mmCIF file of N, CA, C and O in Angstrom:
data_model
loop_
_atom_site.group_PDB
_atom_site.id
_atom_site.type_symbol
_atom_site.label_atom_id
_atom_site.label_comp_id
_atom_site.label_asym_id
_atom_site.label_seq_id
_atom_site.Cartn_x
_atom_site.Cartn_y
_atom_site.Cartn_z
ATOM 1 N N PHE A 211 80.725 23.624 76.838
ATOM 2 C CA PHE A 211 79.894 23.003 76.664
ATOM 3 C C PHE A 211 81.110 21.996 77.194
ATOM 4 O O PHE A 211 82.057 21.278 76.361
ATOM 5 N N GLY A 212 80.018 20.754 78.096
ATOM 6 C CA GLY A 212 81.064 19.619 79.012
ATOM 7 C C GLY A 212 81.348 18.810 77.685
ATOM 8 O O GLY A 212 80.184 18.186 76.635
ATOM 9 N N PRO A 213 81.249 17.237 78.255
ATOM 10 C CA PRO A 213 81.396 15.874 77.532
ATOM 11 C C PRO A 213 80.120 15.870 77.261
ATOM 12 O O PRO A 213 79.214 14.926 76.292
ATOM 13 N N MET A 214 79.161 15.523 78.310
ATOM 14 C CA MET A 214 77.129 15.741 77.928
ATOM 15 C C MET A 214 76.686 16.152 77.108
ATOM 16 O O MET A 214 75.515 16.125 77.266
ATOM 17 N N GLY A 215 77.480 17.901 77.141
ATOM 18 C CA GLY A 215 76.446 18.895 75.909
ATOM 19 C C GLY A 215 76.345 20.098 76.860
ATOM 20 O O GLY A 215 74.835 20.754 76.259
ATOM 21 N N ASP A 216 76.112 19.614 78.709
ATOM 22 C CA ASP A 216 75.591 21.032 79.450
ATOM 23 C C ASP A 216 77.041 22.230 78.560
ATOM 24 O O ASP A 216 78.251 22.415 78.764
ATOM 25 N N GLN A 217 76.232 23.069 78.928
ATOM 26 C CA GLN A 217 76.800 24.076 78.502
ATOM 27 C C GLN A 217 78.027 24.648 80.889
ATOM 28 O O GLN A 217 76.440 25.076 82.070
ATOM 29 N N LEU A 218 78.448 25.122 80.492
ATOM 30 C CA LEU A 218 79.617 25.096 82.062
ATOM 31 C C LEU A 218 79.531 26.542 81.514
ATOM 32 O O LEU A 218 79.894 26.709 83.008
ATOM 33 N N TRP A 219 79.775 27.375 80.455
ATOM 34 C CA TRP A 219 79.614 28.682 81.073
ATOM 35 C C TRP A 219 79.656 29.599 79.584
ATOM 36 O O TRP A 219 79.098 29.110 79.072
ATOM 37 N N GLU A 220 79.257 30.507 79.793
ATOM 38 C CA GLU A 220 79.330 31.326 78.992
ATOM 39 C C GLU A 220 79.808 33.036 78.781
ATOM 40 O O GLU A 220 80.274 33.747 80.098
ATOM 41 N N PHE A 221 80.099 33.618 77.807
ATOM 42 C CA PHE A 221 81.288 34.635 77.319
ATOM 43 C C PHE A 221 79.849 35.557 76.839
ATOM 44 O O PHE A 221 80.201 35.042 75.497
ATOM 45 N N ALA A 222 80.026 36.979 77.355
ATOM 46 C CA ALA A 222 79.468 37.768 76.849
ATOM 47 C C ALA A 222 79.707 39.530 76.724
ATOM 48 O O ALA A 222 79.415 39.865 77.442
ATOM 49 N N PRO A 223 80.652 39.547 75.463
ATOM 50 C CA PRO A 223 80.538 40.898 76.187
ATOM 51 C C PRO A 223 80.108 42.107 76.059
ATOM 52 O O PRO A 223 78.667 42.288 75.568
ATOM 53 N N PRO A 224 79.825 43.938 76.708
ATOM 54 C CA PRO A 224 79.884 44.761 76.421
ATOM 55 C C PRO A 224 79.468 45.095 75.392
ATOM 56 O O PRO A 224 78.236 45.650 75.520
ATOM 57 N N LYS A 225 80.727 45.178 74.590
ATOM 58 C CA LYS A 225 80.479 45.767 73.418
ATOM 59 C C LYS A 225 80.834 45.160 72.300
ATOM 60 O O LYS A 225 81.754 44.123 72.998
ATOM 61 N N GLY A 226 80.711 44.387 70.954
ATOM 62 C CA GLY A 226 82.645 44.444 69.751
ATOM 63 C C GLY A 226 81.617 42.544 70.066
ATOM 64 O O GLY A 226 80.373 42.262 70.743
ATOM 65 N N ARG A 227 82.194 42.519 69.045
ATOM 66 C CA ARG A 227 81.779 40.850 68.302
ATOM 67 C C ARG A 227 82.582 40.145 68.406
ATOM 68 O O ARG A 227 83.940 40.608 68.599
ATOM 69 N N PRO A 228 82.745 38.824 69.465
ATOM 70 C CA PRO A 228 83.927 38.293 69.334
ATOM 71 C C PRO A 228 84.466 37.098 68.644
ATOM 72 O O PRO A 228 83.214 36.247 67.881
ATOM 73 N N ARG A 229 86.247 37.004 68.424
ATOM 74 C CA ARG A 229 86.320 35.927 67.605
ATOM 75 C C ARG A 229 87.411 35.403 67.934
ATOM 76 O O ARG A 229 88.573 35.524 69.265
ATOM 77 N N ALA A 230 87.027 34.321 68.376
ATOM 78 C CA ALA A 230 88.229 32.974 68.802
ATOM 79 C C ALA A 230 89.180 32.690 67.768
ATOM 80 O O ALA A 230 88.536 31.254 66.756
ATOM 81 N N SER A 231 89.911 32.004 69.003
ATOM 82 C CA SER A 231 90.617 30.221 67.957
ATOM 83 C C SER A 231 91.531 29.110 69.614
ATOM 84 O O SER A 231 91.207 30.158 70.181
ATOM 85 N N VAL A 232 91.376 28.803 69.093
ATOM 86 C CA VAL A 232 92.034 28.043 69.801
ATOM 87 C C VAL A 232 93.239 27.154 70.151
ATOM 88 O O VAL A 232 94.072 27.437 69.172
ATOM 89 N N THR A 233 94.132 27.282 70.862
ATOM 90 C CA THR A 233 95.521 26.942 71.105
ATOM 91 C C THR A 233 96.114 25.991 71.169
ATOM 92 O O THR A 233 95.669 25.268 72.009
ATOM 93 N N ALA A 234 97.504 25.303 70.616
ATOM 94 C CA ALA A 234 97.385 23.764 71.328
ATOM 95 C C ALA A 234 97.517 23.480 72.810
ATOM 96 O O ALA A 234 96.992 22.042 72.535
ATOM 97 N N GLU A 235 97.546 24.089 73.209
ATOM 98 C CA GLU A 235 97.364 23.825 74.631
ATOM 99 C C GLU A 235 95.851 24.203 75.436
ATOM 100 O O GLU A 235 96.129 23.977 76.332
ATOM 101 N N GLY A 236 95.101 24.502 74.258
ATOM 102 C CA GLY A 236 93.891 24.142 75.292
ATOM 103 C C GLY A 236 92.973 25.839 75.274
ATOM 104 O O GLY A 236 92.014 26.178 76.285
ATOM 105 N N TRP A 237 94.610 26.678 75.873
ATOM 106 C CA TRP A 237 93.137 27.424 75.924
ATOM 107 C C TRP A 237 92.423 29.182 74.640
ATOM 108 O O TRP A 237 93.388 28.105 73.243
ATOM 109 N N LEU A 238 91.784 29.802 75.411
ATOM 110 C CA LEU A 238 90.855 30.262 74.161
ATOM 111 C C LEU A 238 91.402 31.878 73.435
ATOM 112 O O LEU A 238 90.668 32.629 74.763
ATOM 113 N N LEU A 239 92.098 32.106 72.480
ATOM 114 C CA LEU A 239 92.282 33.340 72.319
ATOM 115 C C LEU A 239 91.311 33.881 71.523
ATOM 116 O O LEU A 239 90.276 33.162 71.093
ATOM 117 N N VAL A 240 90.637 35.092 72.407
ATOM 118 C CA VAL A 240 89.711 36.083 72.332
ATOM 119 C C VAL A 240 90.344 37.449 71.536
ATOM 120 O O VAL A 240 90.355 38.759 72.346
ATOM 121 N N ALA A 241 89.641 38.100 70.124
ATOM 122 C CA ALA A 241 89.175 39.486 70.237
ATOM 123 C C ALA A 241 87.662 39.589 69.953
ATOM 124 O O ALA A 241 87.560 39.640 69.292
ATOM 125 N N VAL A 242 88.117 41.086 70.764
ATOM 126 C CA VAL A 242 87.108 41.405 71.052
ATOM 127 C C VAL A 242 87.416 43.133 71.235
ATOM 128 O O VAL A 242 87.593 43.506 71.903
ATOM 129 N N ASP A 243 86.311 43.748 70.464
ATOM 130 C CA ASP A 243 86.463 45.641 69.824
ATOM 131 C C ASP A 243 88.062 45.780 70.129
ATOM 132 O O ASP A 243 88.981 45.440 68.590
ATOM 133 N N ASP A 244 88.746 46.621 70.684
ATOM 134 C CA ASP A 244 89.726 46.441 71.122
ATOM 135 C C ASP A 244 91.712 46.063 72.430
ATOM 136 O O ASP A 244 91.769 46.476 72.086
ATOM 137 N N ILE A 245 90.522 44.762 72.304
ATOM 138 C CA ILE A 245 91.182 43.960 73.055
ATOM 139 C C ILE A 245 91.427 42.376 72.818
ATOM 140 O O ILE A 245 90.763 42.632 72.504
ATOM 141 N N VAL A 246 92.292 42.198 73.185
ATOM 142 C CA VAL A 246 93.076 40.166 72.217
ATOM 143 C C VAL A 246 92.856 39.413 74.198
ATOM 144 O O VAL A 246 93.323 40.628 74.630
ATOM 145 N N GLY A 247 92.016 38.553 74.552
ATOM 146 C CA GLY A 247 92.840 37.871 76.517
ATOM 147 C C GLY A 247 92.582 37.081 75.416
ATOM 148 O O GLY A 247 92.651 36.080 74.580
ATOM 149 N N ILE A 248 92.950 35.730 76.927
ATOM 150 C CA ILE A 248 93.305 34.693 76.747
ATOM 151 C C ILE A 248 91.875 33.854 77.889
ATOM 152 O O ILE A 248 91.812 34.713 78.746
ATOM 153 N N MET A 249 91.441 32.368 77.121
ATOM 154 C CA MET A 249 90.392 32.319 78.058
ATOM 155 C C MET A 249 91.184 30.734 78.424
ATOM 156 O O MET A 249 91.713 30.523 77.422
ATOM 157 N N ASP A 250 90.344 30.516 79.817
ATOM 158 C CA ASP A 250 90.438 28.896 79.739
ATOM 159 C C ASP A 250 89.606 27.896 80.626
ATOM 160 O O ASP A 250 88.525 28.437 79.660
ATOM 161 N N ALA A 251 89.717 26.192 80.265
ATOM 162 C CA ALA A 251 88.268 25.507 79.814
ATOM 163 C C ALA A 251 87.482 25.986 81.055
ATOM 164 O O ALA A 251 86.292 25.085 80.654
ATOM 165 N N GLU A 252 87.413 26.607 82.302
ATOM 166 C CA GLU A 252 86.597 27.525 83.161
ATOM 167 C C GLU A 252 86.365 28.875 83.033
ATOM 168 O O GLU A 252 85.193 28.671 83.855
ATOM 169 N N GLY A 253 86.277 29.595 82.235
ATOM 170 C CA GLY A 253 85.654 30.524 81.153
ATOM 171 C C GLY A 253 86.548 30.934 82.103
ATOM 172 O O GLY A 253 86.411 32.448 82.349
ATOM 173 N N ARG A 254 87.641 30.748 83.274
ATOM 174 C CA ARG A 254 88.703 32.264 83.628
ATOM 175 C C ARG A 254 89.363 33.353 82.432
ATOM 176 O O ARG A 254 89.931 32.609 82.080
ATOM 177 N N SER A 255 88.986 34.255 82.775
ATOM 178 C CA SER A 255 89.956 35.240 81.183
ATOM 179 C C SER A 255 91.118 36.367 81.757
ATOM 180 O O SER A 255 90.851 36.360 83.083
ATOM 181 N N ALA A 256 91.301 37.084 81.061
ATOM 182 C CA ALA A 256 92.726 37.217 81.362
ATOM 183 C C ALA A 256 92.527 38.494 79.597
ATOM 184 O O ALA A 256 93.170 37.538 78.890
ATOM 185 N N THR A 257 92.732 39.649 79.924
ATOM 186 C CA THR A 257 93.451 40.459 78.852
ATOM 187 C C THR A 257 95.076 39.890 78.248
ATOM 188 O O THR A 257 96.123 40.321 80.170
ATOM 189 N N LEU A 258 95.188 39.449 77.878
ATOM 190 C CA LEU A 258 96.826 40.143 77.425
ATOM 191 C C LEU A 258 97.130 41.351 76.653
ATOM 192 O O LEU A 258 97.971 41.913 76.703
ATOM 193 N N PHE A 259 96.276 41.948 75.851
ATOM 194 C CA PHE A 259 96.630 43.181 75.570
ATOM 195 C C PHE A 259 95.416 44.624 74.856
ATOM 196 O O PHE A 259 94.759 43.208 75.117
ATOM 197 N N GLN A 260 96.043 45.037 74.843
ATOM 198 C CA GLN A 260 95.090 45.980 74.349
ATOM 199 C C GLN A 260 95.559 47.504 73.264
ATOM 200 O O GLN A 260 96.635 47.394 73.632
ATOM 201 N N LEU A 261 94.549 47.693 71.946
ATOM 202 C CA LEU A 261 95.405 48.611 71.583
ATOM 203 C C LEU A 261 93.376 49.610 71.301
ATOM 204 O O LEU A 261 93.142 49.748 70.492
ATOM 205 N N PRO A 262 93.500 50.788 71.781
ATOM 206 C CA PRO A 262 92.720 51.568 72.133
ATOM 207 C C PRO A 262 92.556 52.085 70.051
ATOM 208 O O PRO A 262 93.517 52.790 70.080
ATOM 209 N N GLY A 263 91.667 52.853 69.548
ATOM 210 C CA GLY A 263 91.001 52.905 69.046
ATOM 211 C C GLY A 263 91.647 52.011 67.949
ATOM 212 O O GLY A 263 90.933 52.819 66.636
ATOM 213 N N GLU A 264 91.500 50.967 68.236
ATOM 214 C CA GLU A 264 91.580 49.781 67.140
ATOM 215 C C GLU A 264 90.276 48.820 66.704
ATOM 216 O O GLU A 264 89.547 48.902 68.617
ATOM 217 N N VAL A 265 90.062 48.216 66.107
ATOM 218 C CA VAL A 265 89.214 47.280 66.580
ATOM 219 C C VAL A 265 89.552 46.092 65.089
ATOM 220 O O VAL A 265 90.206 46.185 64.730
ATOM 221 N N PHE A 266 89.882 44.738 66.181
ATOM 222 C CA PHE A 266 89.855 42.835 66.382
ATOM 223 C C PHE A 266 88.445 43.142 64.687
ATOM 224 O O PHE A 266 87.155 43.112 65.624
ATOM 225 N N VAL A 267 89.232 42.816 63.814
ATOM 226 C CA VAL A 267 87.936 41.716 62.781
ATOM 227 C C VAL A 267 88.229 41.198 62.363
ATOM 228 O O VAL A 267 88.266 39.892 61.194
ATOM 229 N N THR A 268 89.192 40.195 63.239
ATOM 230 C CA THR A 268 89.829 38.416 62.900
ATOM 231 C C THR A 268 90.364 38.182 63.742
ATOM 232 O O THR A 268 90.891 38.820 65.364
ATOM 233 N N ALA A 269 89.684 36.312 64.278
ATOM 234 C CA ALA A 269 90.629 35.441 65.672
ATOM 235 C C ALA A 269 91.507 35.695 65.508
ATOM 236 O O ALA A 269 93.006 36.377 64.591
ATOM 237 N N PRO A 270 91.993 35.762 66.469
ATOM 238 C CA PRO A 270 94.110 35.765 67.334
ATOM 239 C C PRO A 270 94.775 34.973 66.522
ATOM 240 O O PRO A 270 93.620 34.353 66.793
ATOM 241 N N VAL A 271 95.436 34.429 66.117
ATOM 242 C CA VAL A 271 96.534 33.614 65.115
ATOM 243 C C VAL A 271 97.247 33.149 66.959
ATOM 244 O O VAL A 271 98.371 34.354 66.288
ATOM 245 N N LEU A 272 97.860 31.974 67.657
ATOM 246 C CA LEU A 272 99.852 32.078 67.753
ATOM 247 C C LEU A 272 100.116 31.007 67.234
ATOM 248 O O LEU A 272 99.652 29.894 67.036
ATOM 249 N N THR A 273 101.315 31.847 67.647
ATOM 250 C CA THR A 273 102.834 30.976 66.796
ATOM 251 C C THR A 273 103.705 30.212 67.457
ATOM 252 O O THR A 273 103.249 30.470 68.264
ATOM 253 N N THR A 274 104.119 28.976 66.606
ATOM 254 C CA THR A 274 104.566 28.203 67.759
ATOM 255 C C THR A 274 105.914 28.908 68.282
ATOM 256 O O THR A 274 106.652 29.054 69.604
ATOM 257 N N SER A 275 106.399 29.671 67.815
ATOM 258 C CA SER A 275 107.614 31.085 67.816
ATOM 259 C C SER A 275 107.308 32.303 69.803
ATOM 260 O O SER A 275 107.225 33.165 69.986
ATOM 261 N N GLY A 276 105.698 31.715 70.335
ATOM 262 C CA GLY A 276 104.521 32.834 71.097
ATOM 263 C C GLY A 276 104.614 34.667 70.084
ATOM 264 O O GLY A 276 103.749 35.092 70.972
ATOM 265 N N GLU A 277 104.264 33.967 69.012
ATOM 266 C CA GLU A 277 103.739 35.780 68.732
ATOM 267 C C GLU A 277 101.759 35.433 67.846
ATOM 268 O O GLU A 277 101.719 34.412 68.320
ATOM 269 N N ILE A 278 101.613 36.585 68.130
ATOM 270 C CA ILE A 278 100.655 36.088 68.139
ATOM 271 C C ILE A 278 100.761 37.301 67.710
ATOM 272 O O ILE A 278 100.887 38.455 66.972
ATOM 273 N N PHE A 279 99.126 36.385 65.929
ATOM 274 C CA PHE A 279 98.436 37.927 64.205
ATOM 275 C C PHE A 279 97.149 38.004 64.712
ATOM 276 O O PHE A 279 96.649 37.237 65.119
ATOM 277 N N VAL A 280 96.788 38.692 64.403
ATOM 278 C CA VAL A 280 95.664 39.386 64.682
ATOM 279 C C VAL A 280 95.056 40.648 63.748
ATOM 280 O O VAL A 280 96.050 41.514 63.495
ATOM 281 N N ALA A 281 94.509 41.330 63.159
ATOM 282 C CA ALA A 281 94.222 41.789 61.461
ATOM 283 C C ALA A 281 93.565 43.083 63.272
ATOM 284 O O ALA A 281 91.539 43.285 63.243
ATOM 285 N N THR A 282 93.174 44.110 62.735
ATOM 286 C CA THR A 282 92.023 46.136 62.533
ATOM 287 C C THR A 282 91.437 46.019 60.918
ATOM 288 O O THR A 282 91.588 45.259 60.642
ATOM 289 N N GLU A 283 90.997 46.863 61.868
ATOM 290 C CA GLU A 283 89.734 46.876 59.977
ATOM 291 C C GLU A 283 90.981 47.782 59.878
ATOM 292 O O GLU A 283 90.634 47.682 58.582
ATOM 293 N N ARG A 284 92.552 48.906 59.697
ATOM 294 C CA ARG A 284 92.808 49.114 59.005
ATOM 295 C C ARG A 284 94.129 48.216 58.687
ATOM 296 O O ARG A 284 95.683 48.733 57.905
ATOM 297 N N GLU A 285 95.117 47.331 60.083
ATOM 298 C CA GLU A 285 96.485 47.007 59.860
ATOM 299 C C GLU A 285 96.311 45.866 60.394
ATOM 300 O O GLU A 285 95.574 44.441 60.900
ATOM 301 N N LEU A 286 97.755 44.833 60.187
ATOM 302 C CA LEU A 286 97.393 43.320 60.490
ATOM 303 C C LEU A 286 98.551 43.702 61.533
ATOM 304 O O LEU A 286 99.361 44.113 61.801
ATOM 305 N N VAL A 287 98.707 43.173 63.120
ATOM 306 C CA VAL A 287 99.112 43.393 64.084
ATOM 307 C C VAL A 287 100.185 42.234 64.333
ATOM 308 O O VAL A 287 99.443 41.091 64.811
ATOM 309 N N CYS A 288 101.500 41.903 65.135
ATOM 310 C CA CYS A 288 101.848 41.428 65.355
ATOM 311 C C CYS A 288 102.795 41.134 66.621
ATOM 312 O O CYS A 288 103.810 42.514 66.744
ATOM 313 N N ILE A 289 102.285 40.382 67.657
ATOM 314 C CA ILE A 289 102.280 40.663 68.826
ATOM 315 C C ILE A 289 103.515 39.812 69.587
ATOM 316 O O ILE A 289 102.446 38.468 68.822
ATOM 317 N N GLY A 290 104.599 40.259 70.186
ATOM 318 C CA GLY A 290 105.219 38.942 70.497
ATOM 319 C C GLY A 290 104.963 39.009 71.619
ATOM 320 O O GLY A 290 104.229 39.931 72.112
ATOM 321 N N PRO A 291 106.249 37.984 72.419
ATOM 322 C CA PRO A 291 105.692 37.902 73.446
ATOM 323 C C PRO A 291 105.720 38.400 74.821
ATOM 324 O O PRO A 291 105.146 39.005 75.749
ATOM 325 N N GLU A 292 106.515 39.656 74.310
ATOM 326 C CA GLU A 292 107.196 40.757 74.546
ATOM 327 C C GLU A 292 107.137 42.604 74.482
ATOM 328 O O GLU A 292 107.156 42.823 74.250
ATOM 329 N N PHE A 293 105.061 42.353 74.634
ATOM 330 C CA PHE A 293 104.590 42.984 73.904
ATOM 331 C C PHE A 293 104.688 44.350 75.260
ATOM 332 O O PHE A 293 104.212 45.286 76.262
ATOM 333 N N ASP A 294 104.610 45.668 74.274
ATOM 334 C CA ASP A 294 105.292 47.246 74.073
ATOM 335 C C ASP A 294 104.079 47.786 73.031
ATOM 336 O O ASP A 294 104.687 47.768 72.304
ATOM 337 N N ALA A 295 103.197 48.169 73.519
ATOM 338 C CA ALA A 295 102.265 49.404 72.919
ATOM 339 C C ALA A 295 102.886 49.872 71.699
ATOM 340 O O ALA A 295 102.557 50.009 70.990
ATOM 341 N N SER A 296 103.543 50.934 71.631
ATOM 342 C CA SER A 296 104.637 51.812 71.662
ATOM 343 C C SER A 296 106.088 51.084 70.498
ATOM 344 O O SER A 296 106.020 52.121 69.960
ATOM 345 N N HIS A 297 105.276 49.933 70.284
ATOM 346 C CA HIS A 297 106.660 49.522 70.049
ATOM 347 C C HIS A 297 106.172 48.416 69.021
ATOM 348 O O HIS A 297 107.065 46.729 68.625
ATOM 349 N N ARG A 298 104.770 47.845 69.098
ATOM 350 C CA ARG A 298 104.194 47.168 67.670
ATOM 351 C C ARG A 298 104.967 47.261 66.688
ATOM 352 O O ARG A 298 104.969 48.061 66.245
ATOM 353 N N THR A 299 104.987 44.961 66.049
ATOM 354 C CA THR A 299 104.886 45.741 64.635
ATOM 355 C C THR A 299 103.793 45.796 63.820
ATOM 356 O O THR A 299 103.335 44.562 64.177
ATOM 357 N N ILE A 300 104.040 46.196 63.403
ATOM 358 C CA ILE A 300 102.174 46.039 62.215
ATOM 359 C C ILE A 300 102.716 45.781 60.742
ATOM 360 O O ILE A 300 104.076 46.016 60.553
ATOM 361 N N ILE A 301 102.203 45.410 60.073
ATOM 362 C CA ILE A 301 102.542 45.310 58.597
ATOM 363 C C ILE A 301 101.071 45.629 57.841
ATOM 364 O O ILE A 301 100.084 44.988 57.932
ATOM 365 N N ARG A 302 101.478 46.320 57.248
ATOM 366 C CA ARG A 302 101.027 47.439 56.597
ATOM 367 C C ARG A 302 100.148 46.767 54.944
ATOM 368 O O ARG A 302 101.207 46.824 54.280
#
């Protein structure tokens, strides 16, 4: 929404429930189904990473060191700045 309350854009994923948090820089981190993405103030978006077979159940949280923490239905996942799905850090 803009300063006067007018709707600027809308995000409606085709499936899943979006969970979001805002970074200190003003980016919106969104977890939907098995994807974590990022959105800017104009509603432009990009996928940061995807974990096939998982479903994210919390909003992603960005740390000052650039790690993203987000929980799936079964585990807590820590994604570092150099994300590689085959070597992700998982806290069970």
